[in-house]
mmCIF file of C-alpha atoms in Angstrom:
data_model
loop_
_atom_site.group_PDB
_atom_site.id
_atom_site.type_symbol
_atom_site.label_atom_id
_atom_site.label_comp_id
_atom_site.label_asym_id
_atom_site.label_seq_id
_atom_site.Cartn_x
_atom_site.Cartn_y
_atom_site.Cartn_z
ATOM 1 C CA MET A 1 177.038 86.781 -3.201
ATOM 2 C CA GLU A 2 174.912 89.676 -1.796
ATOM 3 C CA ASN A 3 172.561 88.878 1.079
ATOM 4 C CA ASN A 4 169.420 90.838 1.285
ATOM 5 C CA PHE A 5 167.353 90.782 4.464
ATOM 6 C CA PHE A 6 164.041 92.488 5.193
ATOM 7 C CA TYR A 7 163.157 93.325 8.775
ATOM 8 C CA GLN A 8 160.048 94.882 10.237
ATOM 9 C CA VAL A 9 160.238 96.706 13.580
ATOM 10 C CA ALA A 10 157.141 98.344 15.005
ATOM 11 C CA GLY A 11 155.483 97.953 11.669
ATOM 12 C CA HIS A 12 158.224 99.820 9.743
ATOM 13 C CA ARG A 13 160.228 97.768 7.311
ATOM 14 C CA PHE A 14 163.843 98.129 6.330
ATOM 15 C CA ARG A 15 166.449 96.326 4.163
ATOM 16 C CA LEU A 16 169.971 95.220 5.079
ATOM 17 C CA SER A 17 172.285 94.178 2.313
ATOM 18 C CA PHE A 18 175.821 92.704 2.755
ATOM 19 C CA SER A 19 178.061 90.382 0.846
ATOM 20 C CA GLU A 20 180.509 89.133 3.482
ATOM 21 C CA ASP A 21 179.889 86.114 5.756
ATOM 22 C CA PHE A 22 179.038 87.539 9.214
ATOM 23 C CA GLY A 23 178.581 84.086 10.698
ATOM 24 C CA LYS A 24 175.322 82.503 11.769
ATOM 25 C CA ASP A 25 174.816 84.265 15.102
ATOM 26 C CA ALA A 26 176.059 87.790 14.345
ATOM 27 C CA LEU A 27 172.656 89.104 13.383
ATOM 28 C CA GLY A 28 170.665 86.931 15.842
ATOM 29 C CA ASN A 29 169.102 89.984 17.503
ATOM 30 C CA TYR A 30 167.388 90.665 14.161
ATOM 31 C CA THR A 31 166.029 87.156 13.549
ATOM 32 C CA PRO A 32 162.678 87.721 15.356
ATOM 33 C CA PHE A 33 161.975 90.696 13.063
ATOM 34 C CA LEU A 34 162.722 88.980 9.728
ATOM 35 C CA VAL A 35 159.984 89.271 7.151
ATOM 36 C CA PRO A 36 159.689 88.077 3.585
ATOM 37 C CA GLU A 37 160.634 90.552 0.831
ATOM 38 C CA GLY A 38 156.944 91.160 -0.021
ATOM 39 C CA LYS A 39 155.617 94.012 -2.135
ATOM 40 C CA GLY A 40 155.263 96.691 0.422
ATOM 41 C CA GLY A 41 158.587 98.433 -0.168
ATOM 42 C CA TYR A 42 160.698 99.572 2.732
ATOM 43 C CA LEU A 43 161.635 102.656 4.665
ATOM 44 C CA PHE A 44 165.363 102.555 4.146
ATOM 45 C CA ARG A 45 168.074 100.378 2.900
ATOM 46 C CA LEU A 46 171.526 99.989 4.460
ATOM 47 C CA SER A 47 174.240 98.320 2.464
ATOM 48 C CA VAL A 48 177.552 97.202 4.030
ATOM 49 C CA VAL A 49 180.298 98.063 1.643
ATOM 50 C CA ASP A 50 184.030 97.524 1.490
ATOM 51 C CA ASP A 51 184.741 101.025 0.276
ATOM 52 C CA LEU A 52 183.006 104.303 0.862
ATOM 53 C CA PRO A 53 183.831 106.641 -1.978
ATOM 54 C CA ASP A 54 184.179 110.345 -1.150
ATOM 55 C CA LYS A 55 181.331 111.449 -3.362
ATOM 56 C CA TYR A 56 180.782 114.776 -1.640
ATOM 57 C CA LEU A 57 182.654 117.376 0.343
ATOM 58 C CA TYR A 58 181.445 117.071 3.967
ATOM 59 C CA GLU A 59 181.617 119.673 6.631
ATOM 60 C CA GLN A 60 181.614 118.692 10.273
ATOM 61 C CA VAL A 61 178.367 119.409 12.146
ATOM 62 C CA GLY A 62 179.488 118.171 15.458
ATOM 63 C CA GLN A 63 180.970 115.452 17.620
ATOM 64 C CA PHE A 64 178.584 113.972 20.093
ATOM 65 C CA ASP A 65 180.123 111.597 22.576
ATOM 66 C CA ASN A 66 178.505 109.931 25.570
ATOM 67 C CA ASP A 67 178.698 106.674 27.439
ATOM 68 C CA ILE A 68 176.441 105.046 24.890
ATOM 69 C CA ALA A 69 178.362 105.896 21.662
ATOM 70 C CA ALA A 70 180.691 108.352 19.997
ATOM 71 C CA ILE A 71 179.061 109.987 16.998
ATOM 72 C CA GLY A 72 180.497 112.384 14.540
ATOM 73 C CA VAL A 73 178.102 114.042 12.204
ATOM 74 C CA PHE A 74 179.093 115.599 8.835
ATOM 75 C CA LYS A 75 176.819 117.152 6.134
ATOM 76 C CA SER A 76 177.472 117.948 2.481
ATOM 77 C CA GLU A 77 176.243 120.995 0.582
ATOM 78 C CA ASN A 78 173.485 118.892 -1.036
ATOM 79 C CA GLY A 79 172.150 117.603 2.262
ATOM 80 C CA TYR A 80 173.875 114.250 2.424
ATOM 81 C CA PHE A 81 175.032 113.049 5.838
ATOM 82 C CA ARG A 82 178.145 111.151 6.895
ATOM 83 C CA PHE A 83 178.242 109.635 10.350
ATOM 84 C CA HIS A 84 181.242 108.255 12.149
ATOM 85 C CA ILE A 85 180.041 105.943 14.937
ATOM 86 C CA GLY A 86 182.351 104.282 17.413
ATOM 87 C CA TYR A 87 182.162 102.414 20.678
ATOM 88 C CA PRO A 88 182.775 104.801 23.602
ATOM 89 C CA GLY A 89 186.479 105.091 24.223
ATOM 90 C CA SER A 90 187.451 102.959 21.208
ATOM 91 C CA ARG A 91 189.499 104.506 18.470
ATOM 92 C CA SER A 92 188.031 102.490 15.573
ATOM 93 C CA TYR A 93 184.731 103.559 14.066
ATOM 94 C CA CYS A 94 182.398 102.957 11.123
ATOM 95 C CA ALA A 95 181.655 105.510 8.422
ATOM 96 C CA MET A 96 178.095 105.638 7.051
ATOM 97 C CA ASP A 97 176.798 107.816 4.178
ATOM 98 C CA VAL A 98 173.057 108.631 4.046
ATOM 99 C CA ASP A 99 170.944 110.642 1.650
ATOM 100 C CA ALA A 100 169.067 113.695 2.901
ATOM 101 C CA ALA A 101 165.815 111.779 3.178
ATOM 102 C CA PHE A 102 167.375 108.846 5.225
ATOM 103 C CA ARG A 103 166.299 106.318 2.599
ATOM 104 C CA VAL A 104 169.599 104.973 1.119
ATOM 105 C CA ALA A 105 172.649 104.344 3.260
ATOM 106 C CA GLN A 106 176.083 102.670 2.871
ATOM 107 C CA VAL A 107 178.265 101.765 5.768
ATOM 108 C CA LYS A 108 181.940 100.724 5.915
ATOM 109 C CA LEU A 109 182.588 98.719 9.144
ATOM 110 C CA PRO A 110 185.924 98.746 10.839
ATOM 111 C CA ALA A 111 187.683 95.569 9.588
ATOM 112 C CA GLY A 112 187.969 92.741 12.139
ATOM 113 C CA ASP A 113 187.071 95.020 14.905
ATOM 114 C CA LYS A 114 185.198 93.536 17.917
ATOM 115 C CA HIS A 115 182.820 96.439 17.929
ATOM 116 C CA ARG A 116 181.707 96.223 14.316
ATOM 117 C CA PHE A 117 178.271 94.870 15.235
ATOM 118 C CA PHE A 118 177.956 97.590 17.817
ATOM 119 C CA CYS A 119 178.599 99.910 14.846
ATOM 120 C CA LEU A 120 176.124 98.193 12.594
ATOM 121 C CA ASN A 121 173.378 98.117 15.286
ATOM 122 C CA ASN A 122 173.855 101.868 15.920
ATOM 123 C CA CYS A 123 173.784 102.664 12.159
ATOM 124 C CA LEU A 124 170.447 100.866 11.872
ATOM 125 C CA MET A 125 169.019 102.479 14.999
ATOM 126 C CA LEU A 126 170.007 105.917 13.729
ATOM 127 C CA LEU A 127 168.554 105.358 10.298
ATOM 128 C CA TYR A 128 165.398 103.918 11.852
ATOM 129 C CA ALA A 129 165.049 106.920 14.207
ATOM 130 C CA PHE A 130 165.457 109.619 11.609
ATOM 131 C CA SER A 131 163.604 107.932 8.702
ATOM 132 C CA THR A 132 160.498 107.571 10.985
ATOM 133 C CA ALA A 133 160.844 111.013 12.660
ATOM 134 C CA ASN A 134 157.790 112.250 10.717
ATOM 135 C CA LEU A 135 155.780 109.134 11.135
ATOM 136 C CA ASP A 136 154.679 109.620 14.761
ATOM 137 C CA THR A 137 157.336 107.101 15.733
ATOM 138 C CA LEU A 138 159.862 107.567 18.509
ATOM 139 C CA MET A 139 162.980 105.588 19.197
ATOM 140 C CA MET A 140 163.462 105.850 22.916
ATOM 141 C CA HIS A 141 166.065 105.338 25.570
ATOM 142 C CA ALA A 142 164.094 103.329 28.094
ATOM 143 C CA SER A 143 163.400 99.992 29.780
ATOM 144 C CA VAL A 144 159.916 98.537 29.258
ATOM 145 C CA ILE A 145 157.837 96.074 31.202
ATOM 146 C CA LYS A 146 154.994 94.286 29.580
ATOM 147 C CA ASN A 147 152.256 93.205 31.939
ATOM 148 C CA GLY A 148 149.347 91.465 30.153
ATOM 149 C CA ALA A 149 148.534 93.651 27.244
ATOM 150 C CA ASP A 150 149.904 96.828 28.936
ATOM 151 C CA GLY A 151 153.350 98.411 28.728
ATOM 152 C CA PHE A 152 155.118 100.559 31.338
ATOM 153 C CA MET A 153 158.205 102.532 30.337
ATOM 154 C CA PHE A 154 160.974 103.537 32.636
ATOM 155 C CA LEU A 155 163.235 106.493 31.732
ATOM 156 C CA GLY A 156 166.433 107.773 33.239
ATOM 157 C CA LYS A 157 169.998 108.683 32.461
ATOM 158 C CA SER A 158 172.368 105.773 32.093
ATOM 159 C CA GLY A 159 173.087 104.349 35.497
ATOM 160 C CA THR A 160 170.062 105.715 37.319
ATOM 161 C CA GLY A 161 168.462 102.259 37.576
ATOM 162 C CA LYS A 162 165.998 101.752 34.683
ATOM 163 C CA SER A 163 167.060 98.108 34.294
ATOM 164 C CA THR A 164 167.066 97.633 38.074
ATOM 165 C CA HIS A 165 163.583 98.974 38.392
ATOM 166 C CA SER A 166 162.356 96.713 35.585
ATOM 167 C CA ARG A 167 163.995 93.727 37.349
ATOM 168 C CA LEU A 168 162.107 94.701 40.547
ATOM 169 C CA TRP A 169 158.896 94.536 38.643
ATOM 170 C CA LEU A 170 159.879 91.121 37.169
ATOM 171 C CA ASP A 171 160.426 89.860 40.760
ATOM 172 C CA HIS A 172 157.641 91.483 42.558
ATOM 173 C CA VAL A 173 154.762 92.570 40.094
ATOM 174 C CA GLU A 174 152.899 89.486 38.977
ATOM 175 C CA GLY A 175 152.578 88.896 35.254
ATOM 176 C CA SER A 176 155.537 91.114 34.328
ATOM 177 C CA GLU A 177 157.870 90.345 31.467
ATOM 178 C CA LEU A 178 160.737 92.420 30.013
ATOM 179 C CA LEU A 179 159.751 93.820 26.546
ATOM 180 C CA ASN A 180 163.007 95.746 25.960
ATOM 181 C CA ASP A 181 165.753 97.092 28.185
ATOM 182 C CA ASP A 182 167.252 99.945 26.293
ATOM 183 C CA ASN A 183 165.801 101.018 23.004
ATOM 184 C CA PRO A 184 162.038 100.449 22.527
ATOM 185 C CA VAL A 185 160.029 102.137 19.786
ATOM 186 C CA VAL A 186 156.809 103.957 20.556
ATOM 187 C CA ARG A 187 154.182 104.766 17.961
ATOM 188 C CA VAL A 188 151.412 107.260 18.453
ATOM 189 C CA PHE A 189 148.029 106.430 16.836
ATOM 190 C CA ASP A 190 144.659 107.977 17.178
ATOM 191 C CA GLY A 191 143.823 107.725 20.821
ATOM 192 C CA LYS A 192 146.518 105.264 21.887
ATOM 193 C CA ALA A 193 150.309 104.781 22.055
ATOM 194 C CA ILE A 194 151.884 101.361 21.414
ATOM 195 C CA VAL A 195 155.343 100.366 22.591
ATOM 196 C CA TYR A 196 157.348 97.778 20.645
ATOM 197 C CA GLY A 197 160.273 95.454 21.279
ATOM 198 C CA THR A 198 163.136 95.976 18.877
ATOM 199 C CA PRO A 199 166.465 94.249 17.807
ATOM 200 C CA TRP A 200 168.225 96.799 19.984
ATOM 201 C CA SER A 201 168.257 96.415 23.753
ATOM 202 C CA GLY A 202 171.619 97.614 25.062
ATOM 203 C CA LYS A 203 173.515 95.042 27.105
ATOM 204 C CA THR A 204 170.495 92.929 27.860
ATOM 205 C CA PRO A 205 169.776 90.370 25.123
ATOM 206 C CA CYS A 206 165.999 90.908 24.927
ATOM 207 C CA TYR A 207 164.926 91.103 21.293
ATOM 208 C CA ARG A 208 161.203 90.505 21.316
ATOM 209 C CA ASN A 209 158.960 91.212 18.341
ATOM 210 C CA GLU A 210 156.015 92.068 20.535
ATOM 211 C CA GLU A 211 154.016 95.087 21.436
ATOM 212 C CA ALA A 212 152.002 96.542 24.368
ATOM 213 C CA LEU A 213 149.576 99.330 24.964
ATOM 214 C CA LEU A 214 151.603 102.006 26.679
ATOM 215 C CA LYS A 215 149.930 102.877 29.941
ATOM 216 C CA GLY A 216 152.494 104.938 31.870
ATOM 217 C CA ILE A 217 155.915 106.561 31.579
ATOM 218 C CA VAL A 218 158.067 106.893 34.741
ATOM 219 C CA LYS A 219 161.178 108.914 35.059
ATOM 220 C CA LEU A 220 163.451 107.473 37.638
ATOM 221 C CA GLN A 221 165.659 109.264 40.034
ATOM 222 C CA GLN A 222 167.776 107.706 42.797
ATOM 223 C CA ALA A 223 166.699 108.897 46.222
ATOM 224 C CA PRO A 224 166.918 107.891 49.916
ATOM 225 C CA LEU A 225 163.134 107.257 49.913
ATOM 226 C CA ASN A 226 160.310 106.098 47.680
ATOM 227 C CA GLN A 227 158.040 108.754 46.360
ATOM 228 C CA ILE A 228 155.972 109.166 43.162
ATOM 229 C CA LYS A 229 154.496 112.288 41.619
ATOM 230 C CA THR A 230 152.222 112.841 38.523
ATOM 231 C CA LEU A 231 153.843 115.195 36.123
ATOM 232 C CA SER A 232 152.208 118.232 34.452
ATOM 233 C CA LEU A 233 152.182 118.378 30.679
ATOM 234 C CA LEU A 234 155.297 120.574 30.487
ATOM 235 C CA GLN A 235 157.191 118.373 33.074
ATOM 236 C CA ALA A 236 156.214 115.345 30.993
ATOM 237 C CA TYR A 237 157.535 117.014 27.878
ATOM 238 C CA ALA A 238 160.793 117.751 29.631
ATOM 239 C CA ILE A 239 161.377 114.075 30.619
ATOM 240 C CA VAL A 240 160.174 112.392 27.408
ATOM 241 C CA LEU A 241 161.825 114.629 24.797
ATOM 242 C CA PRO A 242 165.438 114.027 25.914
ATOM 243 C CA ALA A 243 164.790 110.234 25.961
ATOM 244 C CA CYS A 244 163.997 110.310 22.192
ATOM 245 C CA SER A 245 166.696 109.857 19.508
ATOM 246 C CA SER A 246 166.794 113.085 17.518
ATOM 247 C CA MET A 247 168.993 115.561 15.810
ATOM 248 C CA ARG A 248 167.378 118.546 17.249
ATOM 249 C CA TRP A 249 169.285 121.074 15.050
ATOM 250 C CA GLU A 250 167.610 119.414 11.930
ATOM 251 C CA GLU A 251 164.320 121.296 11.820
ATOM 252 C CA GLU A 252 162.305 118.631 10.048
ATOM 253 C CA ILE A 253 163.402 115.829 12.418
ATOM 254 C CA ALA A 254 163.045 117.984 15.515
ATOM 255 C CA SER A 255 159.535 119.072 14.504
ATOM 256 C CA GLY A 256 158.457 115.407 13.775
ATOM 257 C CA ILE A 257 159.810 114.294 17.149
ATOM 258 C CA HIS A 258 158.173 117.311 18.924
ATOM 259 C CA ARG A 259 154.734 116.586 17.422
ATOM 260 C CA ALA A 260 154.930 112.886 18.365
ATOM 261 C CA VAL A 261 156.046 113.630 21.922
ATOM 262 C CA GLU A 262 153.226 116.227 22.232
ATOM 263 C CA LYS A 263 150.665 113.636 21.197
ATOM 264 C CA LEU A 264 152.224 110.909 23.372
ATOM 265 C CA ILE A 265 152.181 112.939 26.576
ATOM 266 C CA GLY A 266 148.584 114.023 25.842
ATOM 267 C CA MET A 267 147.535 110.386 26.074
ATOM 268 C CA VAL A 268 149.806 108.596 28.473
ATOM 269 C CA PRO A 269 150.270 109.690 32.076
ATOM 270 C CA CYS A 270 153.848 110.515 33.073
ATOM 271 C CA TYR A 271 155.395 110.346 36.556
ATOM 272 C CA ARG A 272 158.569 111.013 38.431
ATOM 273 C CA LEU A 273 159.578 108.323 40.807
ATOM 274 C CA GLU A 274 162.219 108.990 43.378
ATOM 275 C CA CYS A 275 163.254 105.590 44.516
ATOM 276 C CA LEU A 276 165.438 103.099 46.256
ATOM 277 C CA PRO A 277 166.327 99.853 44.485
ATOM 278 C CA ASP A 278 163.859 97.841 46.580
ATOM 279 C CA LYS A 279 160.604 95.992 46.480
ATOM 280 C CA ALA A 280 158.677 98.947 48.009
ATOM 281 C CA ALA A 281 159.686 101.095 45.003
ATOM 282 C CA ALA A 282 158.242 98.516 42.585
ATOM 283 C CA ASP A 283 155.103 98.189 44.717
ATOM 284 C CA LEU A 284 154.710 101.966 44.771
ATOM 285 C CA SER A 285 155.128 102.455 40.999
ATOM 286 C CA ALA A 286 152.985 99.477 40.180
ATOM 287 C CA SER A 287 150.168 100.484 42.462
ATOM 288 C CA THR A 288 150.203 104.052 41.048
ATOM 289 C CA ILE A 289 150.476 103.482 37.328
ATOM 290 C CA LYS A 290 148.984 99.988 36.863
ATOM 291 C CA LYS A 291 145.273 100.661 37.315
ATOM 292 C CA MET B 1 168.807 143.322 22.291
ATOM 293 C CA ARG B 2 168.149 140.159 20.327
ATOM 294 C CA ILE B 3 166.901 136.618 20.808
ATOM 295 C CA LYS B 4 169.952 134.411 20.636
ATOM 296 C CA GLN B 5 170.307 132.063 17.640
ATOM 297 C CA GLY B 6 169.250 128.510 17.908
ATOM 298 C CA PHE B 7 166.125 128.922 20.007
ATOM 299 C CA LYS B 8 162.732 127.838 18.903
ATOM 300 C CA LEU B 9 159.273 128.636 20.262
ATOM 301 C CA ARG B 10 156.963 125.629 20.358
ATOM 302 C CA THR B 11 153.528 124.840 21.751
ATOM 303 C CA VAL B 12 152.888 121.847 23.981
ATOM 304 C CA GLY B 13 149.096 121.542 24.335
ATOM 305 C CA LYS B 14 148.065 125.048 25.204
ATOM 306 C CA GLU B 15 151.386 126.044 26.688
ATOM 307 C CA TYR B 16 154.378 127.727 25.141
ATOM 308 C CA ILE B 17 158.007 126.726 25.566
ATOM 309 C CA VAL B 18 161.325 127.842 24.146
ATOM 310 C CA ALA B 19 163.785 125.085 23.421
ATOM 311 C CA GLY B 20 167.514 125.224 22.378
ATOM 312 C CA GLU B 21 167.253 123.356 19.002
ATOM 313 C CA GLY B 22 169.871 124.979 16.882
ATOM 314 C CA LEU B 23 173.566 123.858 16.748
ATOM 315 C CA ALA B 24 174.454 127.109 18.539
ATOM 316 C CA GLN B 25 172.427 125.907 21.496
ATOM 317 C CA ILE B 26 173.286 122.249 21.412
ATOM 318 C CA ASP B 27 174.392 122.360 25.114
ATOM 319 C CA PHE B 28 171.301 124.298 26.329
ATOM 320 C CA ASN B 29 169.516 121.543 28.147
ATOM 321 C CA LYS B 30 166.618 123.481 29.737
ATOM 322 C CA LEU B 31 163.136 124.212 28.480
ATOM 323 C CA ILE B 32 161.801 127.804 29.139
ATOM 324 C CA SER B 33 158.122 128.135 29.621
ATOM 325 C CA LEU B 34 156.560 131.318 28.348
ATOM 326 C CA ASN B 35 153.057 132.659 29.123
ATOM 327 C CA ARG B 36 150.806 133.707 26.372
ATOM 328 C CA SER B 37 151.800 137.380 26.185
ATOM 329 C CA ALA B 38 155.537 136.554 26.352
ATOM 330 C CA ALA B 39 155.018 134.063 23.520
ATOM 331 C CA TYR B 40 153.279 136.845 21.542
ATOM 332 C CA LEU B 41 156.207 139.187 22.105
ATOM 333 C CA TRP B 42 158.649 136.412 21.138
ATOM 334 C CA GLN B 43 156.957 135.875 17.799
ATOM 335 C CA GLU B 44 156.858 139.642 17.119
ATOM 336 C CA VAL B 45 160.645 140.286 17.823
ATOM 337 C CA GLU B 46 162.179 136.960 16.724
ATOM 338 C CA GLY B 47 165.047 137.714 14.361
ATOM 339 C CA LYS B 48 164.903 141.462 15.049
ATOM 340 C CA ASP B 49 166.697 144.031 17.150
ATOM 341 C CA PHE B 50 164.471 145.299 19.951
ATOM 342 C CA ASP B 51 164.474 146.938 23.363
ATOM 343 C CA GLU B 52 162.110 147.345 26.298
ATOM 344 C CA GLN B 53 160.222 150.094 24.579
ATOM 345 C CA THR B 54 159.619 147.821 21.548
ATOM 346 C CA LEU B 55 158.113 145.174 23.874
ATOM 347 C CA ALA B 56 156.148 147.752 25.739
ATOM 348 C CA ASP B 57 154.624 149.226 22.514
ATOM 349 C CA LEU B 58 153.660 145.707 21.480
ATOM 350 C CA LEU B 59 151.961 145.058 24.764
ATOM 351 C CA VAL B 60 150.070 148.361 24.589
ATOM 352 C CA SER B 61 148.882 147.662 21.040
ATOM 353 C CA LYS B 62 147.780 144.080 21.837
ATOM 354 C CA TYR B 63 146.351 144.347 25.350
ATOM 355 C CA ASP B 64 145.376 148.014 25.578
ATOM 356 C CA ILE B 65 147.105 148.629 28.924
ATOM 357 C CA PRO B 66 148.600 151.846 30.329
ATOM 358 C CA ALA B 67 152.056 152.721 28.912
ATOM 359 C CA GLY B 68 153.689 152.877 32.322
ATOM 360 C CA GLN B 69 152.516 149.331 33.200
ATOM 361 C CA ALA B 70 153.462 147.999 29.825
ATOM 362 C CA LEU B 71 157.009 149.331 30.199
ATOM 363 C CA ALA B 72 157.361 147.809 33.660
ATOM 364 C CA ASP B 73 156.098 144.421 32.352
ATOM 365 C CA ALA B 74 158.360 144.689 29.310
ATOM 366 C CA ALA B 75 161.429 145.300 31.469
ATOM 367 C CA ASP B 76 160.628 142.286 33.645
ATOM 368 C CA ILE B 77 160.262 140.074 30.568
ATOM 369 C CA ALA B 78 163.529 141.329 29.010
ATOM 370 C CA THR B 79 165.290 140.657 32.299
ATOM 371 C CA ASN B 80 163.856 137.166 32.418
ATOM 372 C CA TRP B 81 164.908 136.355 28.946
ATOM 373 C CA ILE B 82 168.403 137.508 29.559
ATOM 374 C CA GLU B 83 168.655 135.690 32.832
ATOM 375 C CA ALA B 84 167.308 132.498 31.209
ATOM 376 C CA GLY B 85 170.034 132.854 28.566
ATOM 377 C CA ILE B 86 167.649 133.043 25.597
ATOM 378 C CA ALA B 87 168.266 136.712 24.708
ATOM 379 C CA GLU B 88 171.258 139.092 24.801
ATOM 380 C CA ARG B 89 172.005 142.726 24.790
#
């Protein structure tokens, strides 16, 4: 029997189809985002399949490995993509085929592998990021604090202390809650930017279907002191762009992301915080950006 | 000389930047900021062979400055582009 689930993340809807029994808790991170089928249609559909037929001849575009995931990208002559996505350092991977418009995708997960839901999550994140690239929507690598109706986003390479800084806010800045700890979505509207929780949050199980008005973006850098600086427009661009999921060699995607980032940094102040992992760092960033 | 493959001129607000967006520049992780006249030159010579004289002529025709000054400015810009890794001889 085929299961069809519809999810809505940051106002964009997608469909997940599969026939095998994943077990009750496997897709628990998606539960807060479940919506009825409705009439509105959806942005993309991912089907989990047992076999992925070789419909096209693919040429390798590149292999992109980091400590988050290992991703191989292939493209066919008619513009279809194939992605190989694996857990860093693991030899097994999933294979996903996607049409040129990122609307219809099939994935074959590695059988019985402990990282198969890691693979499934990354497939959905990738589809989400690229199918929304021209909808003023950014899938970002960041940790986000919600304070009242306001959102504050912390950026930094893996291991620089995004989560740590969020935790300092939770402990020391009254009214703070964690909205997402790894992969929030930001949407840019006329005159405002909204940050949303998602079903993807790295190693922290924080899957909140909530939103906040984005009031500040802070790039973190470990330092022997605490110091915060407002960034110029170009400096802001240079910190925000690399934090957004993109395939920058794909012109249409890169242009969509560029336009959204340009609008975002025109509205939301950006800062660089050199900091220690201490209360004073949270006090400094909060007193600067939370006005 | 030529602008290397894989670079793209973009505007951020009123400013100009060059970013490595093509597959050939996938490891280029800097953004190069250009002023208005450098951006004008970039647009004129993108995808073409050029030299300092080409750039100088473009500066003269657009900004009506003396040829000697234009050539000196053009040489500076060419050196900057090569040092930044976005153009090659």
